[in-house]
Coordinates of C-alpha atoms in Angstrom, one line a residue:
M1 CA 190.5 74.9 139.8
T2 CA 193.4 76.0 140.7
S3 CA 193.1 78.8 137.9
L4 CA 191.0 80.7 140.6
S5 CA 193.0 80.4 143.7
K6 CA 194.5 83.4 145.4
P7 CA 197.8 84.6 144.6
A8 CA 200.5 84.5 147.1
H9 CA 201.0 86.9 149.6
R10 CA 203.9 89.5 148.5
T11 CA 206.1 90.2 152.1
A12 CA 207.3 86.2 152.4
V13 CA 208.2 86.2 148.8
L14 CA 210.0 89.6 149.0
A15 CA 212.3 88.1 151.6
S16 CA 212.9 85.1 149.4
V17 CA 214.1 87.7 146.6
S18 CA 216.0 89.9 148.7
L19 CA 218.8 86.5 149.5
L20 CA 219.0 86.7 145.5
F21 CA 220.1 90.6 145.2
A22 CA 222.1 90.1 148.4
A23 CA 224.0 87.4 147.0
L24 CA 224.9 89.4 144.3
L25 CA 226.0 92.0 146.1
T26 CA 228.3 89.8 148.6
A27 CA 229.0 87.3 146.4
P28 CA 233.1 86.9 145.2
S29 CA 234.2 88.7 142.2
T30 CA 236.4 86.1 140.7
P31 CA 234.9 85.2 136.8
A32 CA 233.5 81.6 136.9
A33 CA 235.5 79.4 133.9
T34 CA 233.4 79.8 130.6
T35 CA 232.6 76.3 129.0
K36 CA 234.1 75.4 126.0
K37 CA 231.7 75.0 123.1
R38 CA 229.2 71.9 123.0
A39 CA 228.9 69.5 120.3
P40 CA 225.1 69.2 119.2
A41 CA 223.2 66.6 120.9
R42 CA 222.0 63.9 118.2
S43 CA 218.0 63.1 119.3
A44 CA 218.2 59.4 118.8
A45 CA 221.2 58.5 121.0
P46 CA 220.6 57.2 124.3
T47 CA 223.5 59.3 125.7
I48 CA 225.3 61.9 124.8
S49 CA 229.0 63.2 124.9
L50 CA 230.2 66.2 126.6
P51 CA 233.8 68.0 126.3
P52 CA 236.0 67.5 129.6
A53 CA 234.6 69.2 132.6
S54 CA 237.2 72.0 133.3
T55 CA 235.3 73.2 136.6
P56 CA 233.7 71.0 139.3
L57 CA 230.9 72.5 138.8
E58 CA 230.5 72.0 134.9
A59 CA 231.0 68.2 135.9
A60 CA 228.1 68.3 138.4
I61 CA 225.8 70.1 136.0
G62 CA 226.9 68.0 132.6
A63 CA 226.8 64.4 134.2
Q64 CA 222.9 65.0 134.8
V65 CA 222.4 67.0 131.5
R66 CA 223.6 63.6 130.1
L67 CA 220.7 62.1 131.9
A68 CA 218.3 64.6 130.9
A69 CA 219.0 64.3 126.7
R70 CA 217.5 60.3 127.3
V71 CA 214.4 61.9 128.5
A72 CA 214.4 64.6 125.9
P73 CA 216.5 63.8 122.8
E74 CA 215.8 67.9 121.8
L75 CA 217.4 69.3 124.8
G76 CA 218.6 72.7 125.4
V77 CA 220.8 74.0 128.5
S78 CA 222.1 77.9 129.3
V79 CA 223.6 78.8 133.0
M80 CA 224.9 82.4 133.3
D81 CA 226.9 83.5 136.3
L82 CA 224.9 86.8 137.5
T83 CA 227.7 87.9 139.5
D84 CA 229.9 88.9 136.1
G85 CA 227.7 87.6 133.1
S86 CA 229.9 84.6 131.9
A87 CA 228.3 81.4 130.5
V88 CA 229.3 78.3 133.2
F89 CA 227.3 76.3 131.3
E90 CA 226.1 75.7 128.3
F91 CA 224.3 72.7 125.8
N92 CA 223.0 73.2 122.4
P93 CA 222.1 77.2 123.8
A94 CA 221.7 78.4 120.5
T95 CA 219.2 76.2 118.6
P96 CA 215.6 77.5 119.2
R97 CA 213.0 75.6 121.5
I98 CA 209.6 75.6 122.2
L99 CA 209.1 77.7 125.2
A100 CA 205.6 76.5 126.3
S101 CA 204.9 78.8 129.3
N102 CA 207.8 80.1 129.5
T103 CA 206.8 82.5 127.4
K104 CA 204.8 83.9 129.7
I105 CA 208.7 85.4 131.3
L106 CA 209.0 88.1 128.4
T107 CA 205.6 89.0 128.2
T108 CA 205.6 89.8 131.8
A109 CA 209.0 91.3 131.8
A110 CA 208.0 93.3 128.8
A111 CA 205.1 94.4 130.8
L112 CA 207.1 95.7 133.9
D113 CA 209.5 96.9 132.1
R114 CA 207.2 99.7 129.9
L115 CA 204.3 99.8 131.9
G116 CA 205.7 99.8 135.1
P117 CA 204.4 98.4 138.2
E118 CA 202.4 101.5 139.1
Y119 CA 200.3 100.4 135.6
F120 CA 196.8 100.4 136.4
F121 CA 193.6 98.2 134.5
E122 CA 190.3 100.4 134.4
T123 CA 187.0 99.7 133.9
W124 CA 184.5 102.5 134.1
L125 CA 180.8 102.9 134.7
F126 CA 178.6 105.7 133.5
G127 CA 175.5 107.1 133.5
R128 CA 173.2 109.0 131.5
G129 CA 169.3 110.3 131.7
A130 CA 167.1 111.8 134.2
L131 CA 166.6 110.4 137.6
E132 CA 162.6 110.6 138.6
G133 CA 162.0 108.9 142.0
D134 CA 164.3 106.2 141.9
T135 CA 164.5 105.5 138.3
L136 CA 167.0 106.4 135.5
R137 CA 165.4 107.4 132.9
G138 CA 168.3 106.6 130.8
D139 CA 171.2 103.8 130.3
L140 CA 174.6 102.3 132.1
A141 CA 177.5 102.0 130.4
V142 CA 180.5 100.3 131.2
I143 CA 184.1 100.9 129.3
G144 CA 186.4 97.9 129.4
G145 CA 190.2 98.4 129.9
G146 CA 191.4 94.7 129.8
D147 CA 191.1 94.1 132.8
P148 CA 191.6 90.3 133.1
N149 CA 191.1 90.3 137.8
I150 CA 187.6 91.2 137.9
S151 CA 186.5 87.9 139.1
E152 CA 186.4 85.6 142.4
R153 CA 190.1 85.4 142.7
Q154 CA 190.7 88.1 145.6
S155 CA 188.0 87.9 147.6
G156 CA 185.9 84.8 147.2
D157 CA 183.4 86.7 145.8
P158 CA 182.8 86.9 141.6
F159 CA 180.2 89.9 142.0
A160 CA 182.6 91.6 144.6
V161 CA 183.4 94.6 141.9
F162 CA 179.8 95.0 140.8
R163 CA 178.8 94.8 144.0
T164 CA 180.6 98.2 144.7
W165 CA 179.3 100.2 141.7
A166 CA 175.1 98.7 142.9
A167 CA 176.4 100.7 146.1
E168 CA 177.4 103.6 143.8
L169 CA 174.1 103.7 142.5
K170 CA 171.5 103.3 145.5
N171 CA 174.1 106.5 146.7
R172 CA 172.9 108.3 143.7
G173 CA 168.9 106.8 144.5
I174 CA 168.9 104.5 141.3
T175 CA 167.1 101.2 141.4
V176 CA 166.1 101.1 138.5
V177 CA 167.1 101.7 135.4
E178 CA 164.9 102.1 132.7
G179 CA 167.3 101.8 129.4
D180 CA 170.1 99.6 128.1
L181 CA 173.4 98.4 129.8
Y182 CA 176.2 99.4 126.7
L183 CA 179.0 97.1 126.9
V184 CA 181.8 99.2 125.5
H185 CA 184.9 96.9 124.2
G186 CA 187.1 98.8 121.9
F187 CA 189.9 98.7 123.6
F188 CA 191.2 95.1 122.2
E189 CA 190.1 93.8 118.7
D190 CA 186.9 91.5 118.0
E191 CA 189.2 88.5 117.7
T192 CA 189.0 86.8 121.3
I193 CA 190.5 83.5 120.1
H194 CA 194.3 83.1 118.7
P195 CA 194.5 81.1 115.3
D196 CA 197.6 78.9 116.6
W197 CA 195.2 77.3 119.5
P198 CA 194.5 74.1 119.4
R199 CA 190.9 74.0 118.0
D200 CA 189.6 70.7 119.8
Q201 CA 190.7 72.8 123.4
L202 CA 188.7 75.9 123.6
V203 CA 186.3 75.0 125.9
R204 CA 189.0 74.0 128.6
W205 CA 189.5 77.3 130.8
Y206 CA 193.2 77.6 129.8
E207 CA 191.8 78.6 126.2
A208 CA 189.6 81.3 127.5
P209 CA 188.4 84.2 124.6
V210 CA 190.1 87.5 125.9
A211 CA 188.5 90.8 125.5
A212 CA 188.6 94.1 126.8
L213 CA 185.1 93.0 129.0
S214 CA 186.0 89.9 130.7
F215 CA 184.8 88.3 133.6
N216 CA 185.5 85.4 136.1
D217 CA 188.3 84.2 133.8
N218 CA 185.6 84.1 131.0
C219 CA 184.7 80.5 132.4
L220 CA 181.3 79.4 134.0
Q221 CA 181.7 77.1 136.6
V222 CA 179.7 74.4 136.4
R223 CA 179.0 72.1 139.1
V224 CA 177.4 68.5 139.2
W225 CA 176.0 66.5 142.3
P226 CA 174.7 63.3 142.6
S227 CA 170.6 63.1 143.5
R228 CA 168.2 61.0 145.0
T229 CA 166.1 60.9 141.4
G230 CA 169.3 58.8 139.4
R231 CA 169.8 62.0 137.4
A232 CA 172.8 64.3 138.0
R233 CA 172.1 67.8 139.0
V234 CA 174.2 70.6 137.0
D235 CA 174.0 74.3 138.5
F236 CA 175.9 77.0 136.7
L237 CA 178.1 79.8 138.8
P238 CA 177.5 82.0 139.2
R239 CA 174.1 82.2 138.4
I240 CA 173.2 84.3 134.9
E241 CA 170.7 83.7 132.2
L242 CA 172.4 82.9 129.4
P243 CA 173.5 79.3 129.8
G244 CA 171.2 76.3 128.8
L245 CA 171.7 73.1 129.3
R246 CA 171.2 69.0 128.0
N247 CA 171.8 67.2 130.8
F248 CA 172.3 63.3 130.0
A249 CA 174.7 62.8 133.6
S250 CA 173.3 60.0 135.6
V251 CA 174.2 59.2 139.4
T252 CA 176.2 55.4 139.7
P253 CA 176.1 53.3 142.8
S254 CA 180.0 52.6 142.3
S255 CA 182.6 54.8 142.6
K256 CA 184.7 53.0 140.0
R257 CA 182.5 53.8 137.5
Q258 CA 182.2 57.6 137.8
Q259 CA 183.2 59.3 134.4
L260 CA 181.8 63.0 133.7
I261 CA 182.3 64.9 130.6
I262 CA 181.2 68.5 129.9
T263 CA 181.5 70.3 127.0
R264 CA 179.9 72.6 125.0
E265 CA 179.2 73.3 120.9
P266 CA 181.7 76.4 119.4
D267 CA 179.6 79.4 119.6
S268 CA 177.1 77.9 121.6
W269 CA 175.9 78.7 125.5
E270 CA 174.4 75.0 125.4
I271 CA 176.1 73.2 128.4
E272 CA 176.3 69.2 127.4
T273 CA 177.0 66.8 130.4
R274 CA 177.4 63.2 130.0
G275 CA 178.8 60.0 132.0
Q276 CA 178.0 59.2 135.4
I277 CA 178.9 61.1 139.3
W278 CA 179.2 58.8 142.1
S279 CA 176.3 58.6 144.4
G280 CA 178.4 58.9 147.3
S281 CA 180.4 62.1 146.2
G282 CA 180.1 65.4 146.8
P283 CA 179.6 67.7 144.2
A284 CA 182.1 68.2 141.1
D285 CA 183.3 71.1 139.2
F286 CA 184.1 71.9 136.0
W287 CA 185.5 75.4 134.5
I288 CA 183.9 76.1 131.0
T289 CA 185.1 78.9 128.5
V290 CA 182.5 80.6 126.9
P291 CA 181.8 81.7 123.8
D292 CA 181.1 85.4 123.9
P293 CA 183.5 87.4 126.9
V294 CA 181.3 90.8 126.3
S295 CA 177.6 88.9 126.5
Y296 CA 179.1 87.3 129.8
F297 CA 180.2 90.0 131.6
G298 CA 177.2 92.1 130.7
A299 CA 174.8 88.8 131.9
A300 CA 176.7 89.0 135.0
L301 CA 176.9 92.9 135.9
R302 CA 172.9 92.5 135.3
S303 CA 172.6 89.2 137.6
A304 CA 174.6 90.9 140.6
L305 CA 172.8 94.5 140.7
A306 CA 169.7 92.4 140.5
D307 CA 171.1 90.6 143.7
E308 CA 171.1 94.2 144.7
G309 CA 168.0 95.0 144.7
I310 CA 168.7 97.0 141.0
V311 CA 166.6 96.4 138.0
I312 CA 168.2 97.4 134.6
R313 CA 165.4 96.7 132.2
G314 CA 166.6 97.7 129.4
S315 CA 168.9 95.3 126.6
L316 CA 172.8 94.2 126.8
V317 CA 174.3 96.4 123.8
P318 CA 177.9 95.2 123.0
V319 CA 179.6 98.3 121.3
R320 CA 182.9 99.4 120.0
R321 CA 182.7 102.9 121.4
L322 CA 180.5 104.6 123.6
P323 CA 177.6 106.3 121.6
G324 CA 178.5 110.2 122.3
E325 CA 181.5 111.6 123.1
I326 CA 182.2 112.3 127.2
S327 CA 182.3 115.9 128.1
E328 CA 180.6 118.7 130.1
A329 CA 178.4 119.0 127.0
T330 CA 177.3 115.4 126.9
P331 CA 174.8 113.1 129.2
W332 CA 176.8 110.5 130.2
Q333 CA 178.3 111.1 133.9
R334 CA 181.2 108.9 135.0
F335 CA 179.6 107.0 138.3
A336 CA 182.8 104.5 139.4
V337 CA 185.8 102.8 138.2
H338 CA 187.3 100.0 139.0
R339 CA 191.5 99.3 139.3
S340 CA 193.4 96.7 139.4
D341 CA 197.4 97.1 139.7
L342 CA 199.4 95.3 137.0
L343 CA 202.3 93.6 139.4
T344 CA 198.8 91.5 141.3
T345 CA 198.6 90.7 137.2
V346 CA 201.7 89.9 136.7
E347 CA 201.7 87.2 140.1
V348 CA 198.8 85.9 138.8
I349 CA 200.2 85.0 135.8
N350 CA 203.6 83.7 136.8
K351 CA 202.5 81.7 139.6
Y352 CA 199.8 80.3 138.8
S353 CA 200.3 80.2 135.1
Q354 CA 197.2 81.8 133.7
N355 CA 197.2 82.1 130.4
F356 CA 193.8 84.5 130.1
Y357 CA 196.0 87.1 132.1
A358 CA 199.2 86.5 129.9
E359 CA 197.2 87.1 126.8
S360 CA 194.6 90.1 128.5
L361 CA 198.2 92.0 129.4
L362 CA 199.9 91.0 125.4
K363 CA 196.8 92.6 124.2
T364 CA 197.2 95.4 126.8
L365 CA 200.9 96.5 125.7
G366 CA 199.8 96.8 121.8
A367 CA 196.6 99.3 123.0
E368 CA 198.4 101.3 125.6
L369 CA 201.8 101.7 123.0
C370 CA 200.8 100.6 119.9
A371 CA 197.2 101.8 119.5
R372 CA 196.5 98.5 118.7
G373 CA 194.7 96.0 121.0
T374 CA 195.9 93.0 119.2
W375 CA 198.2 90.2 119.1
D376 CA 200.2 92.0 117.0
G377 CA 200.3 95.4 118.7
G378 CA 201.6 93.6 121.8
L379 CA 204.1 91.4 120.2
E380 CA 205.6 94.8 118.3
V381 CA 206.0 96.1 122.2
V382 CA 207.3 93.0 123.4
S383 CA 210.2 93.1 120.5
Q384 CA 211.0 96.8 121.5
F385 CA 211.9 95.1 125.2
L386 CA 213.8 92.0 123.5
E387 CA 215.8 93.9 121.1
G388 CA 216.5 96.5 123.6
V389 CA 218.4 93.5 125.8
G390 CA 220.0 92.2 123.1
L391 CA 218.1 89.6 121.1
A392 CA 218.0 90.5 117.1
P393 CA 214.9 90.7 115.8
G394 CA 214.2 87.6 113.2
S395 CA 216.4 85.3 116.0
Y396 CA 213.5 84.1 117.3
E397 CA 209.8 83.4 117.0
M398 CA 206.5 85.0 119.1
S399 CA 203.1 84.3 118.4
D400 CA 201.3 85.0 121.7
G401 CA 201.4 85.4 125.1
S402 CA 201.1 82.4 127.4
G403 CA 202.8 80.1 125.7
M404 CA 199.7 77.8 124.1
S405 CA 200.7 78.1 120.8
R406 CA 203.8 76.3 119.7
N407 CA 204.9 79.1 117.7
N408 CA 207.0 80.6 120.4
R409 CA 210.7 79.6 120.1
F410 CA 213.6 80.8 121.8
T411 CA 217.4 79.6 122.2
P412 CA 218.5 79.3 126.1
T413 CA 221.1 81.6 125.6
Q414 CA 218.0 84.3 124.8
M415 CA 215.9 83.3 127.7
V416 CA 219.3 83.6 129.6
R417 CA 219.7 86.9 128.9
V418 CA 216.3 88.1 129.3
L419 CA 216.7 86.9 132.9
Q420 CA 219.9 88.5 133.2
A421 CA 218.5 92.1 132.3
M422 CA 215.3 91.3 134.4
Y423 CA 217.9 90.8 137.5
H424 CA 219.7 94.1 136.5
H425 CA 216.4 95.5 136.5
R426 CA 215.3 98.5 138.2
W427 CA 211.9 96.7 138.7
G428 CA 213.6 93.5 139.0
S429 CA 213.4 92.9 142.9
E430 CA 209.3 93.0 141.5
F431 CA 209.6 90.9 138.7
I432 CA 211.0 87.8 140.2
G433 CA 208.7 88.4 143.3
T434 CA 206.0 87.5 141.0
L435 CA 207.5 83.4 140.0
P436 CA 206.7 80.6 142.1
Y437 CA 209.8 79.3 144.1
S438 CA 211.2 75.9 145.5
G439 CA 208.6 74.7 148.4
E440 CA 206.1 77.7 148.4
P441 CA 202.9 77.0 150.0
E442 CA 199.7 76.5 147.7
L443 CA 201.5 76.4 144.5
S444 CA 202.8 73.5 142.5
W445 CA 206.4 73.8 143.7
R446 CA 205.0 73.4 147.2
R447 CA 207.4 70.1 147.4
R448 CA 209.5 70.8 144.4
L449 CA 212.9 71.6 145.5
A450 CA 211.6 72.2 149.1
D451 CA 214.2 70.3 150.6
G452 CA 216.9 71.3 152.7
K453 CA 219.4 73.9 151.0
Y454 CA 217.1 73.8 147.6
R455 CA 214.0 75.8 149.5
G456 CA 213.5 79.1 149.0
N457 CA 216.5 79.5 146.6
V458 CA 215.0 78.6 142.9
F459 CA 212.9 81.3 141.8
A460 CA 211.7 79.6 137.9
K461 CA 208.7 79.6 135.5
T462 CA 207.7 76.0 134.2
G463 CA 206.1 75.5 131.5
T464 CA 204.5 72.1 129.5
L465 CA 203.0 71.2 126.4
N466 CA 202.6 67.8 124.8
G467 CA 206.2 67.1 124.6
V468 CA 207.7 69.9 125.8
S469 CA 208.8 70.5 129.6
T470 CA 210.3 73.9 130.3
L471 CA 212.3 75.2 133.3
S472 CA 213.7 78.8 133.5
G473 CA 214.6 81.2 136.1
Y474 CA 216.8 82.1 139.2
A475 CA 219.2 80.1 141.7
R476 CA 220.9 80.8 145.0
A477 CA 223.6 78.3 144.9
T478 CA 225.3 77.3 148.3
S479 CA 228.2 79.6 147.8
G480 CA 225.8 82.6 147.8
K481 CA 226.6 83.0 143.9
V482 CA 223.1 83.5 141.9
Y483 CA 222.5 82.1 138.8
A484 CA 220.4 82.5 135.4
F485 CA 219.6 79.2 134.1
S486 CA 217.1 77.7 131.2
I487 CA 216.2 74.4 130.3
L488 CA 214.0 73.6 127.5
C489 CA 213.3 70.2 127.2
N490 CA 211.7 69.1 123.6
Q491 CA 210.6 66.1 122.6
A492 CA 210.1 65.1 125.9
R493 CA 209.1 61.3 126.6
S494 CA 207.5 61.7 129.8
T495 CA 206.7 65.3 131.6
D496 CA 207.4 63.9 135.1
A497 CA 210.8 62.8 133.8
A498 CA 211.6 65.6 132.7
R499 CA 210.8 67.9 135.6
R500 CA 212.3 65.3 138.0
A501 CA 215.7 66.0 135.3
Q502 CA 215.1 69.7 135.9
D503 CA 215.2 69.4 139.2
Q504 CA 218.7 67.4 139.4
I505 CA 220.4 70.0 137.2
V506 CA 219.0 72.5 139.4
R507 CA 220.7 70.3 142.4
A508 CA 223.9 70.3 140.6
L509 CA 224.0 74.0 140.1
I510 CA 223.0 74.6 143.8
D511 CA 225.6 72.4 145.7
P512 CA 228.9 73.2 144.1
G513 CA 227.8 76.4 142.5

């Protein structure tokens, strides 16, 4: 599953980003012509009518927009010259459209603006009690700070963070914990699933629940193997105690008949496997969300410590607050802390479009800046940022941080305004470097706009929902000028066709721009 791939290295990315900023400093100062007001598109019409073009750039983009409107009747386009902030092309620029994952641009921009790239998520390990020999006659506690990064993503080992904690416990002489493991998750609210998300997709990795203590993207890896018994073999990775299994999957001699379905009931840890796996195949991997992220974190920590020779004899105890205050007068001691930086988190959100990371970041904004680790708290912080860059409250709709909700609706002009603000922001280089770029290896963009003069000259975020395909970001034209653009395709008849149409619009922008 690509959602757990390692983030791209920053060195090559920043080299490409620097070209965009250098282009702005060296671009001609002559203002580009502003496009005349466009007539709204008719959703039922196969073609659209545009006013006569006043520049070759406007003509080139307009020709591709006409074709794009056949693919997505509810189309909006806005292109801005970042040299002077002028609009060089607009089509339905003021009509709100569903953003899909372009919403992540807003969440990550607000986070960099309000928290800064020096911000760190922190997860603390505490202990209390007397040490007798190698036994702690007391408890352990973990205090969560909303970190979405405790996973296999960075090192390939999902238990990597926990192994460092095990080493710290051993350094203190602890190999047995007599008491309980407290799981302190009050940094976020108890609601882990957004009310707008489709209820029939809650087991899919892209709808993972959001909690202040999270492990491995709050997903369980289910690996299905063919076996000689006729019944498929099923493994859970990492190996923890919580999941149950109902295995109805069998082995088929025909590769054409292979079809596997992996699911679980809401609020249940029991995984059910059905269908058939081909006898000649290797393992098939699936990622299924967990019903209780906090318990998952605790079970994983217990298993990781056991792997390192440390036994917790007590129970897992989820609590919103740590029992007893932490001070010199109380028995709790700080044993260890794990920190994850904001910029790495934003890279995962924008380059890999990881919903779970985006929602964790949104709730973190609320917890840190509004003392409310809720979706509403995070949205309040984003709203303050958007108002600061010129978006009037009430002129848009934003419901979550990732774009899974279909109630995230912004206009192309608003998206371009945010991109303009971030281009000139003190953290602008860092922000642009977190966006996928054309031809970037190991990402879905590796073949998109990857040829010749287009490669490395587009930094943009995609977005996809049923009937929705969006693309917003930056393009450096052959002239050296840098443009911000937003292409929002709603009612798209084909996602692939919409993406091809978007690419043609961007090519038309780069060629004569």
